[in-house]
PDB file of N, CA and C in Angstrom:
ATOM      1  N   UNK J   1      -7.096  16.264  49.635  1.00  0.00           N
ATOM      2  CA  UNK J   1      -7.808  16.958  48.591  1.00  0.00           C
ATOM      3  C   UNK J   1      -7.029  16.919  47.270  1.00  0.00           C
ATOM      4  N   UNK J   2      -5.716  17.063  47.347  1.00  0.00           N
ATOM      5  CA  UNK J   2      -4.884  17.037  46.149  1.00  0.00           C
ATOM      6  C   UNK J   2      -4.964  15.657  45.494  1.00  0.00           C
ATOM      7  N   UNK J   3      -4.970  14.592  46.292  1.00  0.00           N
ATOM      8  CA  UNK J   3      -5.082  13.234  45.745  1.00  0.00           C
ATOM      9  C   UNK J   3      -6.402  13.069  44.997  1.00  0.00           C
ATOM     10  N   UNK J   4      -7.466  13.617  45.541  1.00  0.00           N
ATOM     11  CA  UNK J   4      -8.778  13.526  44.920  1.00  0.00           C
ATOM     12  C   UNK J   4      -8.774  14.221  43.556  1.00  0.00           C
ATOM     13  N   UNK J   5      -8.168  15.387  43.457  1.00  0.00           N
ATOM     14  CA  UNK J   5      -8.103  16.123  42.197  1.00  0.00           C
ATOM     15  C   UNK J   5      -7.253  15.380  41.161  1.00  0.00           C
ATOM     16  N   UNK J   6      -6.132  14.804  41.595  1.00  0.00           N
ATOM     17  CA  UNK J   6      -5.275  14.060  40.681  1.00  0.00           C
ATOM     18  C   UNK J   6      -6.012  12.823  40.172  1.00  0.00           C
ATOM     19  N   UNK J   7      -6.685  12.113  41.070  1.00  0.00           N
ATOM     20  CA  UNK J   7      -7.421  10.907  40.671  1.00  0.00           C
ATOM     21  C   UNK J   7      -8.567  11.276  39.726  1.00  0.00           C
ATOM     22  N   UNK J   8      -9.294  12.333  40.007  1.00  0.00           N
ATOM     23  CA  UNK J   8     -10.399  12.753  39.154  1.00  0.00           C
ATOM     24  C   UNK J   8      -9.889  13.183  37.778  1.00  0.00           C
ATOM     25  N   UNK J   9      -8.755  13.849  37.726  1.00  0.00           N
ATOM     26  CA  UNK J   9      -8.166  14.266  36.454  1.00  0.00           C
ATOM     27  C   UNK J   9      -7.741  13.054  35.621  1.00  0.00           C
ATOM     28  N   UNK J  10      -7.163  12.057  36.279  1.00  0.00           N
ATOM     29  CA  UNK J  10      -6.732  10.847  35.574  1.00  0.00           C
ATOM     30  C   UNK J  10      -7.923  10.095  35.005  1.00  0.00           C
ATOM     31  N   UNK J  11      -8.988   9.981  35.780  1.00  0.00           N
ATOM     32  CA  UNK J  11     -10.194   9.296  35.302  1.00  0.00           C
ATOM     33  C   UNK J  11     -10.789  10.048  34.119  1.00  0.00           C
ATOM     34  N   UNK J  12     -10.854  11.348  34.193  1.00  0.00           N
ATOM     35  CA  UNK J  12     -11.403  12.151  33.103  1.00  0.00           C
ATOM     36  C   UNK J  12     -10.546  12.020  31.845  1.00  0.00           C
ATOM     37  N   UNK J  13      -9.234  11.968  32.005  1.00  0.00           N
ATOM     38  CA  UNK J  13      -8.328  11.842  30.869  1.00  0.00           C
ATOM     39  C   UNK J  13      -8.534  10.513  30.155  1.00  0.00           C
ATOM     40  N   UNK J  14      -8.572   9.408  30.898  1.00  0.00           N
ATOM     41  CA  UNK J  14      -8.736   8.092  30.289  1.00  0.00           C
ATOM     42  C   UNK J  14     -10.133   7.908  29.709  1.00  0.00           C
ATOM     43  N   UNK J  15     -11.137   8.456  30.340  1.00  0.00           N
ATOM     44  CA  UNK J  15     -12.506   8.310  29.860  1.00  0.00           C
ATOM     45  C   UNK J  15     -12.720   9.074  28.555  1.00  0.00           C
ATOM     46  N   UNK J  16     -12.052  10.182  28.378  1.00  0.00           N
ATOM     47  CA  UNK J  16     -12.241  10.957  27.155  1.00  0.00           C
ATOM     48  C   UNK J  16     -11.445  10.393  25.986  1.00  0.00           C
ATOM     49  N   UNK J  17     -10.403   9.622  26.223  1.00  0.00           N
ATOM     50  CA  UNK J  17      -9.586   9.074  25.137  1.00  0.00           C
ATOM     51  C   UNK J  17     -10.221   7.847  24.506  1.00  0.00           C
ATOM     52  N   UNK J  18     -10.985   7.068  25.238  1.00  0.00           N
ATOM     53  CA  UNK J  18     -11.552   5.825  24.716  1.00  0.00           C
ATOM     54  C   UNK J  18     -12.528   6.045  23.560  1.00  0.00           C
ATOM     55  N   UNK J  19     -13.485   6.973  23.625  1.00  0.00           N
ATOM     56  CA  UNK J  19     -14.408   7.123  22.500  1.00  0.00           C
ATOM     57  C   UNK J  19     -13.735   7.576  21.203  1.00  0.00           C
ATOM     58  N   UNK J  20     -12.623   8.264  21.283  1.00  0.00           N
ATOM     59  CA  UNK J  20     -11.944   8.733  20.083  1.00  0.00           C
ATOM     60  C   UNK J  20     -11.423   7.562  19.256  1.00  0.00           C
ATOM     61  N   UNK J  21     -11.101   6.453  19.905  1.00  0.00           N
ATOM     62  CA  UNK J  21     -10.570   5.304  19.194  1.00  0.00           C
ATOM     63  C   UNK J  21     -11.665   4.472  18.531  1.00  0.00           C
ATOM     64  N   UNK J  22     -12.892   4.603  18.978  1.00  0.00           N
ATOM     65  CA  UNK J  22     -13.960   3.753  18.461  1.00  0.00           C
ATOM     66  C   UNK J  22     -14.918   4.504  17.540  1.00  0.00           C
ATOM     67  N   UNK J  23     -14.624   5.712  17.165  1.00  0.00           N
ATOM     68  CA  UNK J  23     -15.523   6.472  16.305  1.00  0.00           C
ATOM     69  C   UNK J  23     -15.580   5.845  14.919  1.00  0.00           C
ATOM     70  N   UNK J  24     -16.778   5.791  14.368  1.00  0.00           N
ATOM     71  CA  UNK J  24     -16.959   5.250  13.020  1.00  0.00           C
ATOM     72  C   UNK J  24     -16.402   6.231  11.997  1.00  0.00           C
ATOM     73  N   UNK J  25     -15.944   5.689  10.888  1.00  0.00           N
ATOM     74  CA  UNK J  25     -15.456   6.537   9.818  1.00  0.00           C
ATOM     75  C   UNK J  25     -13.973   6.815   9.871  1.00  0.00           C
ATOM     76  N   UNK J  26     -13.269   6.233  10.825  1.00  0.00           N
ATOM     77  CA  UNK J  26     -11.833   6.460  10.856  1.00  0.00           C
ATOM     78  C   UNK J  26     -11.198   5.684   9.710  1.00  0.00           C
ATOM     79  N   UNK J  27     -10.115   6.191   9.183  1.00  0.00           N
ATOM     80  CA  UNK J  27      -9.461   5.575   8.040  1.00  0.00           C
ATOM     81  C   UNK J  27      -8.074   5.128   8.436  1.00  0.00           C
ATOM     82  N   UNK J  28      -7.765   3.875   8.203  1.00  0.00           N
ATOM     83  CA  UNK J  28      -6.449   3.343   8.476  1.00  0.00           C
ATOM     84  C   UNK J  28      -5.892   2.780   7.180  1.00  0.00           C
ATOM     85  N   UNK J  29      -5.009   3.502   6.498  1.00  0.00           N
ATOM     86  CA  UNK J  29      -4.509   3.035   5.207  1.00  0.00           C
ATOM     87  C   UNK J  29      -3.649   1.777   5.311  1.00  0.00           C
ATOM     88  N   UNK J  30      -3.219   1.404   6.515  1.00  0.00           N
ATOM     89  CA  UNK J  30      -2.410   0.206   6.662  1.00  0.00           C
ATOM     90  C   UNK J  30      -3.249  -1.060   6.559  1.00  0.00           C
ATOM     91  N   UNK J  31      -4.558  -0.940   6.716  1.00  0.00           N
ATOM     92  CA  UNK J  31      -5.440  -2.099   6.624  1.00  0.00           C
ATOM     93  C   UNK J  31      -6.015  -2.158   5.217  1.00  0.00           C
ATOM     94  N   UNK J  32      -5.692  -3.219   4.492  1.00  0.00           N
ATOM     95  CA  UNK J  32      -6.144  -3.381   3.111  1.00  0.00           C
ATOM     96  C   UNK J  32      -7.501  -4.052   3.096  1.00  0.00           C
ATOM     97  N   UNK J  33      -8.385  -3.521   2.307  1.00  0.00           N
ATOM     98  CA  UNK J  33      -9.681  -4.136   2.092  1.00  0.00           C
ATOM     99  C   UNK J  33      -9.469  -5.390   1.251  1.00  0.00           C
ATOM    100  N   UNK J  34      -9.998  -6.513   1.690  1.00  0.00           N
ATOM    101  CA  UNK J  34      -9.778  -7.776   1.005  1.00  0.00           C
ATOM    102  C   UNK J  34     -10.605  -7.980  -0.241  1.00  0.00           C
ATOM    103  N   UNK J  35     -11.562  -7.115  -0.501  1.00  0.00           N
ATOM    104  CA  UNK J  35     -12.410  -7.274  -1.678  1.00  0.00           C
ATOM    105  C   UNK J  35     -11.613  -6.956  -2.947  1.00  0.00           C
ATOM    106  N   UNK J  36     -11.852  -7.710  -4.016  1.00  0.00           N
ATOM    107  CA  UNK J  36     -11.128  -7.424  -5.257  1.00  0.00           C
ATOM    108  C   UNK J  36     -11.563  -6.096  -5.859  1.00  0.00           C
ATOM    109  N   UNK J  37     -10.621  -5.371  -6.394  1.00  0.00           N
ATOM    110  CA  UNK J  37     -10.883  -4.079  -7.018  1.00  0.00           C
ATOM    111  C   UNK J  37     -10.500  -4.160  -8.486  1.00  0.00           C
ATOM    112  N   UNK J  38     -11.227  -3.470  -9.320  1.00  0.00           N
ATOM    113  CA  UNK J  38     -10.861  -3.349 -10.723  1.00  0.00           C
ATOM    114  C   UNK J  38     -10.323  -1.945 -10.946  1.00  0.00           C
ATOM    115  N   UNK J  39      -9.192  -1.861 -11.615  1.00  0.00           N
ATOM    116  CA  UNK J  39      -8.552  -0.571 -11.885  1.00  0.00           C
ATOM    117  C   UNK J  39      -8.225  -0.485 -13.373  1.00  0.00           C
ATOM    118  N   UNK J  40      -7.933   0.715 -13.826  1.00  0.00           N
ATOM    119  CA  UNK J  40      -7.631   0.944 -15.238  1.00  0.00           C
ATOM    120  C   UNK J  40      -6.267   0.390 -15.638  1.00  0.00           C
ATOM    121  N   UNK J  41      -5.285   0.513 -14.755  1.00  0.00           N
ATOM    122  CA  UNK J  41      -3.934   0.046 -15.062  1.00  0.00           C
ATOM    123  C   UNK J  41      -3.346  -0.629 -13.830  1.00  0.00           C
ATOM    124  N   UNK J  42      -2.640  -1.732 -14.010  1.00  0.00           N
ATOM    125  CA  UNK J  42      -2.059  -2.423 -12.859  1.00  0.00           C
ATOM    126  C   UNK J  42      -0.901  -1.638 -12.254  1.00  0.00           C
ATOM    127  N   UNK J  43      -0.734  -1.783 -10.944  1.00  0.00           N
ATOM    128  CA  UNK J  43       0.378  -1.135 -10.253  1.00  0.00           C
ATOM    129  C   UNK J  43       1.660  -1.918 -10.518  1.00  0.00           C
ATOM    130  N   UNK J  44       2.747  -1.206 -10.705  1.00  0.00           N
ATOM    131  CA  UNK J  44       4.034  -1.849 -10.944  1.00  0.00           C
ATOM    132  C   UNK J  44       4.666  -2.216  -9.612  1.00  0.00           C
ATOM    133  N   UNK J  45       5.194  -3.430  -9.530  1.00  0.00           N
ATOM    134  CA  UNK J  45       5.851  -3.877  -8.316  1.00  0.00           C
ATOM    135  C   UNK J  45       5.914  -5.387  -8.265  1.00  0.00           C
ATOM    136  N   UNK J  46       6.712  -5.898  -7.341  1.00  0.00           N
ATOM    137  CA  UNK J  46       6.869  -7.335  -7.176  1.00  0.00           C
ATOM    138  C   UNK J  46       5.607  -7.932  -6.575  1.00  0.00           C
ATOM    139  N   UNK J  47       5.136  -9.033  -7.129  1.00  0.00           N
ATOM    140  CA  UNK J  47       3.897  -9.663  -6.706  1.00  0.00           C
ATOM    141  C   UNK J  47       4.214 -10.854  -5.812  1.00  0.00           C
ATOM    142  N   UNK J  48       3.635 -10.879  -4.618  1.00  0.00           N
ATOM    143  CA  UNK J  48       3.882 -11.976  -3.694  1.00  0.00           C
ATOM    144  C   UNK J  48       2.695 -12.931  -3.584  1.00  0.00           C
ATOM    145  N   UNK J  49       1.649 -12.721  -4.395  1.00  0.00           N
ATOM    146  CA  UNK J  49       0.516 -13.649  -4.394  1.00  0.00           C
ATOM    147  C   UNK J  49       0.954 -14.987  -4.989  1.00  0.00           C
ATOM    148  N   UNK J  50       0.454 -16.082  -4.413  1.00  0.00           N
ATOM    149  CA  UNK J  50       0.677 -17.385  -5.017  1.00  0.00           C
ATOM    150  C   UNK J  50      -0.338 -17.564  -6.140  1.00  0.00           C
ATOM    151  N   UNK J  51      -0.146 -18.606  -6.949  1.00  0.00           N
ATOM    152  CA  UNK J  51      -1.091 -18.860  -8.038  1.00  0.00           C
ATOM    153  C   UNK J  51      -2.483 -19.160  -7.477  1.00  0.00           C
ATOM    154  N   UNK J  52      -2.554 -19.912  -6.392  1.00  0.00           N
ATOM    155  CA  UNK J  52      -3.855 -20.221  -5.786  1.00  0.00           C
ATOM    156  C   UNK J  52      -4.542 -18.967  -5.256  1.00  0.00           C
ATOM    157  N   UNK J  53      -3.780 -18.048  -4.664  1.00  0.00           N
ATOM    158  CA  UNK J  53      -4.355 -16.798  -4.177  1.00  0.00           C
ATOM    159  C   UNK J  53      -4.869 -15.949  -5.338  1.00  0.00           C
ATOM    160  N   UNK J  54      -4.126 -15.927  -6.447  1.00  0.00           N
ATOM    161  CA  UNK J  54      -4.559 -15.174  -7.628  1.00  0.00           C
ATOM    162  C   UNK J  54      -5.845 -15.785  -8.181  1.00  0.00           C
ATOM    163  N   UNK J  55      -5.910 -17.116  -8.269  1.00  0.00           N
ATOM    164  CA  UNK J  55      -7.133 -17.782  -8.730  1.00  0.00           C
ATOM    165  C   UNK J  55      -8.314 -17.417  -7.839  1.00  0.00           C
ATOM    166  N   UNK J  56      -8.080 -17.389  -6.531  1.00  0.00           N
ATOM    167  CA  UNK J  56      -9.132 -17.035  -5.585  1.00  0.00           C
ATOM    168  C   UNK J  56      -9.614 -15.608  -5.770  1.00  0.00           C
ATOM    169  N   UNK J  57      -8.704 -14.686  -6.023  1.00  0.00           N
ATOM    170  CA  UNK J  57      -9.081 -13.289  -6.270  1.00  0.00           C
ATOM    171  C   UNK J  57      -9.954 -13.167  -7.512  1.00  0.00           C
ATOM    172  N   UNK J  58      -9.557 -13.855  -8.575  1.00  0.00           N
ATOM    173  CA  UNK J  58     -10.331 -13.807  -9.812  1.00  0.00           C
ATOM    174  C   UNK J  58     -11.719 -14.420  -9.607  1.00  0.00           C
ATOM    175  N   UNK J  59     -11.769 -15.547  -8.922  1.00  0.00           N
ATOM    176  CA  UNK J  59     -13.055 -16.204  -8.669  1.00  0.00           C
ATOM    177  C   UNK J  59     -13.960 -15.333  -7.806  1.00  0.00           C
ATOM    178  N   UNK J  60     -13.384 -14.688  -6.810  1.00  0.00           N
ATOM    179  CA  UNK J  60     -14.160 -13.819  -5.917  1.00  0.00           C
ATOM    180  C   UNK J  60     -14.748 -12.636  -6.686  1.00  0.00           C
ATOM    181  N   UNK J  61     -14.069 -12.206  -7.737  1.00  0.00           N
ATOM    182  CA  UNK J  61     -14.553 -11.092  -8.554  1.00  0.00           C
ATOM    183  C   UNK J  61     -15.535 -11.556  -9.628  1.00  0.00           C
ATOM    184  N   UNK J  62     -15.797 -12.875  -9.706  1.00  0.00           N
ATOM    185  CA  UNK J  62     -16.788 -13.381 -10.635  1.00  0.00           C
ATOM    186  C   UNK J  62     -16.254 -13.838 -11.978  1.00  0.00           C
ATOM    187  N   UNK J  63     -14.946 -14.015 -12.111  1.00  0.00           N
ATOM    188  CA  UNK J  63     -14.348 -14.467 -13.361  1.00  0.00           C
ATOM    189  C   UNK J  63     -14.152 -15.980 -13.332  1.00  0.00           C
ATOM    190  N   UNK J  64     -14.370 -16.629 -14.478  1.00  0.00           N
ATOM    191  CA  UNK J  64     -14.129 -18.062 -14.613  1.00  0.00           C
ATOM    192  C   UNK J  64     -12.904 -18.229 -15.498  1.00  0.00           C
ATOM    193  N   UNK J  65     -11.830 -18.763 -14.929  1.00  0.00           N
ATOM    194  CA  UNK J  65     -10.580 -18.889 -15.675  1.00  0.00           C
ATOM    195  C   UNK J  65     -10.710 -19.911 -16.784  1.00  0.00           C
ATOM    196  N   UNK J  66     -10.162 -19.572 -17.944  1.00  0.00           N
ATOM    197  CA  UNK J  66     -10.214 -20.439 -19.116  1.00  0.00           C
ATOM    198  C   UNK J  66      -8.821 -20.911 -19.514  1.00  0.00           C
ATOM    199  N   UNK J  67      -7.794 -20.453 -18.815  1.00  0.00           N
ATOM    200  CA  UNK J  67      -6.430 -20.861 -19.137  1.00  0.00           C
ATOM    201  C   UNK J  67      -5.606 -20.905 -17.849  1.00  0.00           C
ATOM    202  N   UNK J  68      -4.393 -21.412 -18.013  1.00  0.00           N
ATOM    203  CA  UNK J  68      -3.454 -21.450 -16.899  1.00  0.00           C
ATOM    204  C   UNK J  68      -2.960 -20.027 -16.623  1.00  0.00           C
ATOM    205  N   UNK J  69      -2.734 -19.719 -15.356  1.00  0.00           N
ATOM    206  CA  UNK J  69      -2.188 -18.401 -15.002  1.00  0.00           C
ATOM    207  C   UNK J  69      -0.681 -18.394 -15.156  1.00  0.00           C
ATOM    208  N   UNK J  70      -0.148 -17.285 -15.625  1.00  0.00           N
ATOM    209  CA  UNK J  70       1.296 -17.102 -15.717  1.00  0.00           C
ATOM    210  C   UNK J  70       1.659 -15.809 -14.993  1.00  0.00           C
ATOM    211  N   UNK J  71       2.876 -15.769 -14.486  1.00  0.00           N
ATOM    212  CA  UNK J  71       3.354 -14.578 -13.785  1.00  0.00           C
ATOM    213  C   UNK J  71       4.426 -13.924 -14.648  1.00  0.00           C
ATOM    214  N   UNK J  72       4.123 -12.703 -15.136  1.00  0.00           N
ATOM    215  CA  UNK J  72       5.049 -11.973 -15.988  1.00  0.00           C
ATOM    216  C   UNK J  72       5.142 -10.534 -15.510  1.00  0.00           C
ATOM    217  N   UNK J  73       6.355 -10.049 -15.326  1.00  0.00           N
ATOM    218  CA  UNK J  73       6.596  -8.663 -14.913  1.00  0.00           C
ATOM    219  C   UNK J  73       5.823  -8.293 -13.646  1.00  0.00           C
ATOM    220  N   UNK J  74       5.711  -9.221 -12.710  1.00  0.00           N
ATOM    221  CA  UNK J  74       5.042  -8.945 -11.445  1.00  0.00           C
ATOM    222  C   UNK J  74       3.526  -9.002 -11.504  1.00  0.00           C
ATOM    223  N   UNK J  75       2.957  -9.490 -12.618  1.00  0.00           N
ATOM    224  CA  UNK J  75       1.504  -9.578 -12.777  1.00  0.00           C
ATOM    225  C   UNK J  75       1.093 -11.023 -13.047  1.00  0.00           C
ATOM    226  N   UNK J  76       0.067 -11.484 -12.335  1.00  0.00           N
ATOM    227  CA  UNK J  76      -0.552 -12.757 -12.683  1.00  0.00           C
ATOM    228  C   UNK J  76      -1.490 -12.490 -13.851  1.00  0.00           C
ATOM    229  N   UNK J  77      -1.370 -13.290 -14.925  1.00  0.00           N
ATOM    230  CA  UNK J  77      -2.168 -13.075 -16.123  1.00  0.00           C
ATOM    231  C   UNK J  77      -2.801 -14.377 -16.582  1.00  0.00           C
ATOM    232  N   UNK J  78      -3.988 -14.260 -17.181  1.00  0.00           N
ATOM    233  CA  UNK J  78      -4.653 -15.432 -17.728  1.00  0.00           C
ATOM    234  C   UNK J  78      -5.914 -15.030 -18.460  1.00  0.00           C
ATOM    235  N   UNK J  79      -6.443 -15.973 -19.246  1.00  0.00           N
ATOM    236  CA  UNK J  79      -7.696 -15.744 -19.971  1.00  0.00           C
ATOM    237  C   UNK J  79      -8.852 -16.196 -19.087  1.00  0.00           C
ATOM    238  N   UNK J  80      -9.969 -15.482 -19.180  1.00  0.00           N
ATOM    239  CA  UNK J  80     -11.139 -15.806 -18.377  1.00  0.00           C
ATOM    240  C   UNK J  80     -12.396 -15.338 -19.085  1.00  0.00           C
ATOM    241  N   UNK J  81     -13.538 -15.778 -18.553  1.00  0.00           N
ATOM    242  CA  UNK J  81     -14.822 -15.312 -19.062  1.00  0.00           C
ATOM    243  C   UNK J  81     -15.641 -14.748 -17.911  1.00  0.00           C
ATOM    244  N   UNK J  82     -16.469 -13.779 -18.260  1.00  0.00           N
ATOM    245  CA  UNK J  82     -17.406 -13.200 -17.305  1.00  0.00           C
ATOM    246  C   UNK J  82     -18.552 -12.610 -18.114  1.00  0.00           C
ATOM    247  N   UNK J  83     -19.766 -13.043 -17.810  1.00  0.00           N
ATOM    248  CA  UNK J  83     -20.925 -12.532 -18.539  1.00  0.00           C
ATOM    249  C   UNK J  83     -20.897 -12.867 -20.008  1.00  0.00           C
ATOM    250  N   UNK J  84     -20.279 -14.001 -20.373  1.00  0.00           N
ATOM    251  CA  UNK J  84     -20.214 -14.408 -21.770  1.00  0.00           C
ATOM    252  C   UNK J  84     -19.104 -13.755 -22.570  1.00  0.00           C
ATOM    253  N   UNK J  85     -18.317 -12.882 -21.964  1.00  0.00           N
ATOM    254  CA  UNK J  85     -17.219 -12.202 -22.664  1.00  0.00           C
ATOM    255  C   UNK J  85     -15.885 -12.855 -22.318  1.00  0.00           C
ATOM    256  N   UNK J  86     -15.037 -13.018 -23.328  1.00  0.00           N
ATOM    257  CA  UNK J  86     -13.681 -13.531 -23.139  1.00  0.00           C
ATOM    258  C   UNK J  86     -12.767 -12.356 -22.828  1.00  0.00           C
ATOM    259  N   UNK J  87     -12.017 -12.432 -21.736  1.00  0.00           N
ATOM    260  CA  UNK J  87     -11.147 -11.344 -21.292  1.00  0.00           C
ATOM    261  C   UNK J  87      -9.770 -11.863 -20.934  1.00  0.00           C
ATOM    262  N   UNK J  88      -8.806 -10.973 -20.941  1.00  0.00           N
ATOM    263  CA  UNK J  88      -7.495 -11.254 -20.379  1.00  0.00           C
ATOM    264  C   UNK J  88      -7.429 -10.522 -19.041  1.00  0.00           C
ATOM    265  N   UNK J  89      -7.115 -11.278 -17.990  1.00  0.00           N
ATOM    266  CA  UNK J  89      -7.060 -10.717 -16.635  1.00  0.00           C
ATOM    267  C   UNK J  89      -5.629 -10.515 -16.192  1.00  0.00           C
ATOM    268  N   UNK J  90      -5.424  -9.504 -15.350  1.00  0.00           N
ATOM    269  CA  UNK J  90      -4.132  -9.258 -14.727  1.00  0.00           C
ATOM    270  C   UNK J  90      -4.376  -8.915 -13.257  1.00  0.00           C
ATOM    271  N   UNK J  91      -3.543  -9.436 -12.383  1.00  0.00           N
ATOM    272  CA  UNK J  91      -3.617  -9.160 -10.946  1.00  0.00           C
ATOM    273  C   UNK J  91      -2.294  -8.562 -10.516  1.00  0.00           C
ATOM    274  N   UNK J  92      -2.326  -7.325  -9.979  1.00  0.00           N
ATOM    275  CA  UNK J  92      -1.084  -6.682  -9.542  1.00  0.00           C
ATOM    276  C   UNK J  92      -0.779  -7.027  -8.080  1.00  0.00           C
ATOM    277  N   UNK J  93       0.328  -6.518  -7.569  1.00  0.00           N
ATOM    278  CA  UNK J  93       0.764  -6.854  -6.222  1.00  0.00           C
ATOM    279  C   UNK J  93      -0.153  -6.313  -5.137  1.00  0.00           C
ATOM    280  N   UNK J  94      -0.993  -5.345  -5.474  1.00  0.00           N
ATOM    281  CA  UNK J  94      -1.944  -4.789  -4.502  1.00  0.00           C
ATOM    282  C   UNK J  94      -3.245  -5.580  -4.461  1.00  0.00           C
ATOM    283  N   UNK J  95      -3.417  -6.532  -5.371  1.00  0.00           N
ATOM    284  CA  UNK J  95      -4.640  -7.310  -5.433  1.00  0.00           C
ATOM    285  C   UNK J  95      -5.675  -6.713  -6.371  1.00  0.00           C
ATOM    286  N   UNK J  96      -5.279  -5.698  -7.141  1.00  0.00           N
ATOM    287  CA  UNK J  96      -6.183  -5.063  -8.096  1.00  0.00           C
ATOM    288  C   UNK J  96      -6.253  -5.884  -9.384  1.00  0.00           C
ATOM    289  N   UNK J  97      -7.464  -5.989  -9.926  1.00  0.00           N
ATOM    290  CA  UNK J  97      -7.690  -6.747 -11.167  1.00  0.00           C
ATOM    291  C   UNK J  97      -7.850  -5.765 -12.329  1.00  0.00           C
ATOM    292  N   UNK J  98      -7.136  -6.047 -13.415  1.00  0.00           N
ATOM    293  CA  UNK J  98      -7.223  -5.263 -14.644  1.00  0.00           C
ATOM    294  C   UNK J  98      -7.635  -6.209 -15.763  1.00  0.00           C
ATOM    295  N   UNK J  99      -8.521  -5.742 -16.638  1.00  0.00           N
ATOM    296  CA  UNK J  99      -8.963  -6.577 -17.763  1.00  0.00           C
ATOM    297  C   UNK J  99      -8.595  -5.918 -19.087  1.00  0.00           C
ATOM    298  N   UNK J 100      -8.404  -6.766 -20.109  1.00  0.00           N
ATOM    299  CA  UNK J 100      -8.172  -6.314 -21.481  1.00  0.00           C
ATOM    300  C   UNK J 100      -9.082  -7.073 -22.389  1.00  0.00           C
TER     301      UNK J 100
END
């Protein structure tokens, strides 16, 4: 009888833990959303994006580059157009896009 109670308790414990891991709406800040974001000011920090990755981020956000990209103070920078407007773009180490 004791074995039956221990086994039933173990099954109940494992069965109740599984749905908690699959609930919608959980937030994991360690997982970065790959979509480009536009922010008011770029984050300060060392940028590990390559030039090709920066070009891809800008293109994914709908910008057409009009100049060569340069990396200054941890930011990828370049001139681009979007919707007929000429802009200066910046990409920070978090993948956020800032325009001027």
